[in-house]
Coordinates of C-alpha atoms in Angstrom, one line a residue:
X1 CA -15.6 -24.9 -32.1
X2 CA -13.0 -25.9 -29.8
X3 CA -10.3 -23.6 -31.2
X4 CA -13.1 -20.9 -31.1
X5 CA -13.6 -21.5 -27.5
X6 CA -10.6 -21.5 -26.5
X7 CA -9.6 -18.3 -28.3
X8 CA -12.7 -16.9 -26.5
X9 CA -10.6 -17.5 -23.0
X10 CA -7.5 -15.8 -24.4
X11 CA -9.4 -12.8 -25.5
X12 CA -11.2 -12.7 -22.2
X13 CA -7.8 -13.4 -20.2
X14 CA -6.0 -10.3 -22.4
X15 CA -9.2 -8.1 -21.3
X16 CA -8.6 -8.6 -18.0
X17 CA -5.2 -7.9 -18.0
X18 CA -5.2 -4.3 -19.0
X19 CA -7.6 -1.0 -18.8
X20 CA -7.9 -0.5 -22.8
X21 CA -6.6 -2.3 -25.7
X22 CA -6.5 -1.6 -29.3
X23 CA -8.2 -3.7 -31.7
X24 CA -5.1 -3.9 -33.6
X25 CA -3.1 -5.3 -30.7
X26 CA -5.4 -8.2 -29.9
X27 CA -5.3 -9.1 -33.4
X28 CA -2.0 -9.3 -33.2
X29 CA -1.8 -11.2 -30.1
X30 CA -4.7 -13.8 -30.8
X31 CA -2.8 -14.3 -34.4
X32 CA -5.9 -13.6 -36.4
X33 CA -7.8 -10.7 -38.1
X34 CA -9.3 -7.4 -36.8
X35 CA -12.8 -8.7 -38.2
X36 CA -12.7 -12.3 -36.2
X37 CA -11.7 -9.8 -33.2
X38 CA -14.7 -8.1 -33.7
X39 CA -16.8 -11.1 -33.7
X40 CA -15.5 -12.7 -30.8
X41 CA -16.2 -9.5 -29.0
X42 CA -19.9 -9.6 -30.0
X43 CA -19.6 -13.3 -28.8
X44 CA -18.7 -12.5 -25.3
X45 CA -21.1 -9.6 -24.9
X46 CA -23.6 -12.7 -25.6
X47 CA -22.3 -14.3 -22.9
X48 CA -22.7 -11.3 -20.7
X49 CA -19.6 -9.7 -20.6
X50 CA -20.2 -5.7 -20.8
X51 CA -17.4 -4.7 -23.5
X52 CA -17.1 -1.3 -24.4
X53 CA -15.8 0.3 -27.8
X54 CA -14.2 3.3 -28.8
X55 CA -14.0 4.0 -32.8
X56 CA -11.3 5.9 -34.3
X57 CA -7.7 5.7 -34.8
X58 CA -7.1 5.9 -30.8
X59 CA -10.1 3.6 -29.7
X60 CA -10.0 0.1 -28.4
X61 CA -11.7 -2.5 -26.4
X62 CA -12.2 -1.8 -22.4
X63 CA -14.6 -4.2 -20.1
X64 CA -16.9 -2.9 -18.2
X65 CA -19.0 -2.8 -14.8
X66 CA -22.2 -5.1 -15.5
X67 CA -25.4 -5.8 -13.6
X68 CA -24.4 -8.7 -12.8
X69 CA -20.4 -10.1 -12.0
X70 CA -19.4 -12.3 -15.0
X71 CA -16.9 -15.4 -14.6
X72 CA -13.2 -14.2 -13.9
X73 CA -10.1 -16.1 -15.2
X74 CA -7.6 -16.5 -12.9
X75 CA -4.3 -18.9 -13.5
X76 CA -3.3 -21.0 -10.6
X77 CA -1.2 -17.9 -8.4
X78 CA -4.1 -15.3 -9.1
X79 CA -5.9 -18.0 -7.8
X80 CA -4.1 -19.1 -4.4
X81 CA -3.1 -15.5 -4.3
X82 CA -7.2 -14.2 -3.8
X83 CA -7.8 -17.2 -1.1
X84 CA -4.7 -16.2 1.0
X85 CA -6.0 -12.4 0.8
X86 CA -9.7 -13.6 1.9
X87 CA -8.7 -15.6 4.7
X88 CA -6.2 -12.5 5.6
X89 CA -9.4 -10.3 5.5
X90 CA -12.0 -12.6 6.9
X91 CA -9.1 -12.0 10.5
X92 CA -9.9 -8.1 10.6
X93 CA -8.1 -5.0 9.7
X94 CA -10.9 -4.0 7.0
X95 CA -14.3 -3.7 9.3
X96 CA -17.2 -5.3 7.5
X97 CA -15.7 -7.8 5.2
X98 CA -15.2 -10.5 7.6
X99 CA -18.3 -12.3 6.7
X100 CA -17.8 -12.0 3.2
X101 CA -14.8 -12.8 3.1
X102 CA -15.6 -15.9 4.6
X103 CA -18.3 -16.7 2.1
X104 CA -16.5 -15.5 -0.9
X105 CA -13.6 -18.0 -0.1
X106 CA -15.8 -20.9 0.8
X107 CA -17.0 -20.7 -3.2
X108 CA -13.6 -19.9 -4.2
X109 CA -12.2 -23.4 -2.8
X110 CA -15.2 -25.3 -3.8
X111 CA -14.3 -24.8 -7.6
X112 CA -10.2 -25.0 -6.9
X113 CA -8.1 -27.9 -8.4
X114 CA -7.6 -30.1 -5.4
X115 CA -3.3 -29.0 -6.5
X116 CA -4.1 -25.9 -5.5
X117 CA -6.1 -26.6 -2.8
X118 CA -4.1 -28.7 -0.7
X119 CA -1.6 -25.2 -0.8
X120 CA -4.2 -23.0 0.3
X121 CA -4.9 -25.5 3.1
X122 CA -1.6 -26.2 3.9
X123 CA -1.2 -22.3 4.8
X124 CA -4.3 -22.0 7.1
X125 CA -3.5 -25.2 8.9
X126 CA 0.4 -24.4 9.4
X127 CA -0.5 -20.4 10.0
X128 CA -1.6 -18.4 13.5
X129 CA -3.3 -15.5 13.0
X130 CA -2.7 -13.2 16.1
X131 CA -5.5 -10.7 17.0
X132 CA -3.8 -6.9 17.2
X133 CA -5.6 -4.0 18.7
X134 CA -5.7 -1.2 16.3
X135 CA -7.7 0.9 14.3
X136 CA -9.2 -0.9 11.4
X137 CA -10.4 0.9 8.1
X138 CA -13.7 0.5 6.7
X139 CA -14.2 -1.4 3.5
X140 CA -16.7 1.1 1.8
X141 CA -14.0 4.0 2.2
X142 CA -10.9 2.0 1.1
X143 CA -13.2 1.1 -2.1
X144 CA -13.4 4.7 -2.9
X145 CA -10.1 5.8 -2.3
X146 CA -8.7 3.0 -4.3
X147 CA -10.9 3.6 -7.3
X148 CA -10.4 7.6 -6.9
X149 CA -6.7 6.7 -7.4
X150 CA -7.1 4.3 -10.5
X151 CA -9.2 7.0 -11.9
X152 CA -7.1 10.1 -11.4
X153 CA -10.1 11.6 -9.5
X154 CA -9.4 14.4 -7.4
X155 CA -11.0 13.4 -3.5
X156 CA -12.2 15.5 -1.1
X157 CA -12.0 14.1 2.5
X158 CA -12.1 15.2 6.2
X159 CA -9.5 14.3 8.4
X160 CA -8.4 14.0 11.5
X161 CA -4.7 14.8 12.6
X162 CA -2.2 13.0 14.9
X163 CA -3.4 15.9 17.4
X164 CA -6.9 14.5 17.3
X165 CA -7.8 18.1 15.4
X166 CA -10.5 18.1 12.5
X167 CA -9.4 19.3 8.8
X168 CA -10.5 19.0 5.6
X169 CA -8.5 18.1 2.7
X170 CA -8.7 18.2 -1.3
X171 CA -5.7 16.0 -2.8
X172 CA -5.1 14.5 -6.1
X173 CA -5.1 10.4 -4.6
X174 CA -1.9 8.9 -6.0
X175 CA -1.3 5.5 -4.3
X176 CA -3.0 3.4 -1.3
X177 CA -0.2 1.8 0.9
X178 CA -0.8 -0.9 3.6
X179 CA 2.3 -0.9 6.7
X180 CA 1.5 -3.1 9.3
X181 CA -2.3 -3.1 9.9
X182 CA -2.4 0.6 8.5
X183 CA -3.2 2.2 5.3
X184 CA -1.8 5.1 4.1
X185 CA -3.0 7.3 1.1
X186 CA -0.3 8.8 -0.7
X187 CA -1.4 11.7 -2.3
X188 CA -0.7 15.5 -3.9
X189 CA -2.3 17.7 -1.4
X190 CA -3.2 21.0 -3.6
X191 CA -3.6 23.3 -0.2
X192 CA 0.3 22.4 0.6
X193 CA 1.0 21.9 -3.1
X194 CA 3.2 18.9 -1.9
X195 CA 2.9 15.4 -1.4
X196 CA 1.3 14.3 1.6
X197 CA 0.4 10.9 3.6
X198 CA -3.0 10.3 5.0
X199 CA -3.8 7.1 7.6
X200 CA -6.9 6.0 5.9
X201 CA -8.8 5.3 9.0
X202 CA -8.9 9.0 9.7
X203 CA -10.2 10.1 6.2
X204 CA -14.1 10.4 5.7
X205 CA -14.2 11.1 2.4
X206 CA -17.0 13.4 0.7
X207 CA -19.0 12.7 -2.6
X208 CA -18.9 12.7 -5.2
X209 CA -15.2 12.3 -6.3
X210 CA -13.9 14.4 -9.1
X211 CA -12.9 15.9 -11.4
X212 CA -10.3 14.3 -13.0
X213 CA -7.1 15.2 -13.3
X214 CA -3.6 14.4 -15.0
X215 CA -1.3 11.9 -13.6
X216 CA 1.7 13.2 -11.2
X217 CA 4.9 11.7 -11.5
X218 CA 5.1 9.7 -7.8
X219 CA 8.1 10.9 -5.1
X220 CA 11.4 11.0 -6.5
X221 CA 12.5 8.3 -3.9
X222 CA 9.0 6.3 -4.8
X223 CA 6.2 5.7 -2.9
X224 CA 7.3 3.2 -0.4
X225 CA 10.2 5.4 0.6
X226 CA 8.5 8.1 0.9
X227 CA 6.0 6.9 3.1
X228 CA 8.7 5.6 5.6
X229 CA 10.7 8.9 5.3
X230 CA 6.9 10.2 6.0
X231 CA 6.5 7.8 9.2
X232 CA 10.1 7.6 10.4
X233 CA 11.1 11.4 10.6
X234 CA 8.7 13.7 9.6
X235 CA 5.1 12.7 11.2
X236 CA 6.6 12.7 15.0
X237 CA 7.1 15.9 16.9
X238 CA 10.7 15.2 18.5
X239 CA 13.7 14.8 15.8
X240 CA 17.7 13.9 16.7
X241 CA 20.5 13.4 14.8
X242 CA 22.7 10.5 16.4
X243 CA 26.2 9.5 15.0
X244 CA 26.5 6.2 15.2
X245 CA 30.6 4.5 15.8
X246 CA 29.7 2.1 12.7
X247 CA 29.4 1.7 9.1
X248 CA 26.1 2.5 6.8
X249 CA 25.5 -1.1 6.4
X250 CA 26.4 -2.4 10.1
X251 CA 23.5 0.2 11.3
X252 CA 21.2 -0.8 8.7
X253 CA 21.7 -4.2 9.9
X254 CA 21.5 -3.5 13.5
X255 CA 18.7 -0.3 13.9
X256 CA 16.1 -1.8 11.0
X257 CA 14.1 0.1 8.9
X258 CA 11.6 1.2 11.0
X259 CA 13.3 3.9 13.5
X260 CA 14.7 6.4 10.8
X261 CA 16.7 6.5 7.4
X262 CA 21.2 6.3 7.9
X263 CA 23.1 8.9 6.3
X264 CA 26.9 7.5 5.6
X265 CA 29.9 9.7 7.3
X266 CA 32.4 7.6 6.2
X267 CA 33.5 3.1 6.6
X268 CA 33.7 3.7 10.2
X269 CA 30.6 6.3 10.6
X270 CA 27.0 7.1 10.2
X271 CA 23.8 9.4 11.0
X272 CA 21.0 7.8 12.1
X273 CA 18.2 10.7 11.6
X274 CA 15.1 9.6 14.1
X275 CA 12.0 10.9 15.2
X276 CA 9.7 10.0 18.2
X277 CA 6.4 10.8 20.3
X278 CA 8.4 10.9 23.8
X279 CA 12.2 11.9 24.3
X280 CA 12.0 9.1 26.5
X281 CA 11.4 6.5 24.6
X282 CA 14.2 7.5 22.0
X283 CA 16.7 7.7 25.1
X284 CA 15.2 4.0 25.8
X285 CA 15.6 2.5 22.5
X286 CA 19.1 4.0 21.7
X287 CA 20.3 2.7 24.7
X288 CA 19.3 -1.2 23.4
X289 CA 21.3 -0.4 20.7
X290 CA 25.0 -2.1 21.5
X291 CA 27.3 0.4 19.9
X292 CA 28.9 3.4 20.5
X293 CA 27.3 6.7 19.4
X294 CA 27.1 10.2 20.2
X295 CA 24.1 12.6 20.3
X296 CA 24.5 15.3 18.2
X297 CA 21.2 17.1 18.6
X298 CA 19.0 18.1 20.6
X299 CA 20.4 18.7 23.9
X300 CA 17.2 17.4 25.6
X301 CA 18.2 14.0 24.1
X302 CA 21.4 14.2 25.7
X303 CA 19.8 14.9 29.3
X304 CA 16.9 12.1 29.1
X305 CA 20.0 9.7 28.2
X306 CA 22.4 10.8 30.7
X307 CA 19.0 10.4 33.5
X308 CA 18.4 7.1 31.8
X309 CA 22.0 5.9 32.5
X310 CA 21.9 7.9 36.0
X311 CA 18.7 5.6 36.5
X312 CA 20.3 2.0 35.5
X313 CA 23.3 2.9 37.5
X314 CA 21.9 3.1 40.2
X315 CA 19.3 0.0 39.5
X316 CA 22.0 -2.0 39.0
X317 CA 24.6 -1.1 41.9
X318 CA 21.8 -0.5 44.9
X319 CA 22.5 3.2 45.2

């Protein structure tokens, strides 16, 4: 009974772990045969936990939604891993969940091993959250982006541009990336046939989802860098190209990651390619920057710096 039990677990443990798997494989896995497979599925549909089946050489064993949520198995990172998220969620940035995040992570240490525990503890006690204004997503339309991009499901959505103008959008959802206290939907937008980022707190997506559709292969440069190409250059109205006096890597060091992408010249030479809401603040932040550097486009760059450096001239000598 005890072996039984505890290859019970296993099975459920490999279930979780993946969308669909073959009879065959968890046979192989569990060491034992297709038939005792079989039966240990039957046992755990007993115990409530909806398992689906597909016959034939390609089927295989899925779980399912139920009526009601079974027991989840979680080893001891899953574990600290879902508190950390819920007290991260119970401080905003999703709108609704805060009470139930709350609640769901009151049960969730009740049952933890005090090991675990005393880590979870240890990084609300020694952590600060700091309130942010912002826009904050709602939970219902994060749910069912998310699930329209785990089940290839094309999504229909209006949306509302930087401008503040309304448009509506069909895209074929690829990935759902959080930046900051943003989300972004990554997606193939059939109207521009191109890829395309969408802040998710804009979106008001329209039912039903569907239909499905075949997987895309994601950006060449993958969907993190493409987002930050997205949000560094493209997005913002006012582009400049700025050689910068320094190597690739010195810049990299020095400007971050979050005010354009570097293009190496040569060991002694770079491009910083940037984009911005105000020609202002471009001037403003280059001028922080403590190296030399010359702008080569646009030429209304060039004059906001040269009044910038007009302005501190005379800021700093009394004239």
């Amino acid at each position: 009974m005890k072996a039984t039990s505890a290859r019970l677990l296993r099975l459920l443990s490999l279930l979780q772990t993946r969308r669909e798997w073959p009879g065959a494989d968890l046979a192989d896995r569990l060491e034992v045969s297709p038939r005792t497979v079989r039966r240990d599925i039957d046992r755990l549909r007993e115990l409530g936990y909806p398992i689906e089946a597909a016959m034939g050489t390609g089927g295989g064993y899925q779980l399912g939604a139920g009526a009601a949520l079974p027991p989840l198995l979680l080893d001891d990172d899953e574990a600290v891993a879902v508190a950390v998220g819920l007290r991260t969620a119970a401080q905003g940035g999703v709108t609704g969940i805060e009470e139930t995040s709350v609640r769901a992570l009151a049960k969730l240490l009740q049952v933890l091993p005090s090991r675990l525990r005393r880590r979870v503890d240890a990084l609300g006690a020694f952590t600060v959250p700091m309130p942010a204004a912002g826009p904050v997503v709602d939970a219902d339309t994060l749910a069912l982006v998310a699930a329209a991009c785990r089940d290839s499901e094309r999504l229909r959505f209006d949306y509302q541009r930087h401008d503040g103008s309304p448009t509506r959008r069909t895209v074929e959802p690829l990935r759902l990336v959080a930046r900051g206290r943003r989300w972004y939907l990554v997606a193939w937008d059939n109207d521009r046939d191109d890829w395309r980022a969408f802040r998710v707190d804009r979106m008001r997506p329209l039912t039903p989802t569907g239909p499905r559709v075949a997987p895309r292969d994601p950006p060449e440069q993958g969907v993190a860098a493409y987002l930050a190409e997205r949000m560094d250059v493209h997005m913002w109205p006012n582009r400049a190209r700025i050689r910068l006096f320094v190597s690739a890597e010195e810049a990299h060091r020095r400007v971050g990651e979050w005010f354009g992408h570097i293009e190496p010249v040569d060991e002694n030479a770079c491009v910083l390619v940037c984009a911005g809401n105000s020609m202002l603040h471009m001037a403003c932040y280059l001028g922080m920057l403590d190296m030399d550097m010359e702008v080569e486009e646009p030429d209304e760059l060039r004059e906001q710096m040269a009044l910038l450096a007009a302005h501190l001239h005379r800021a700093s000598t009394g004239f």
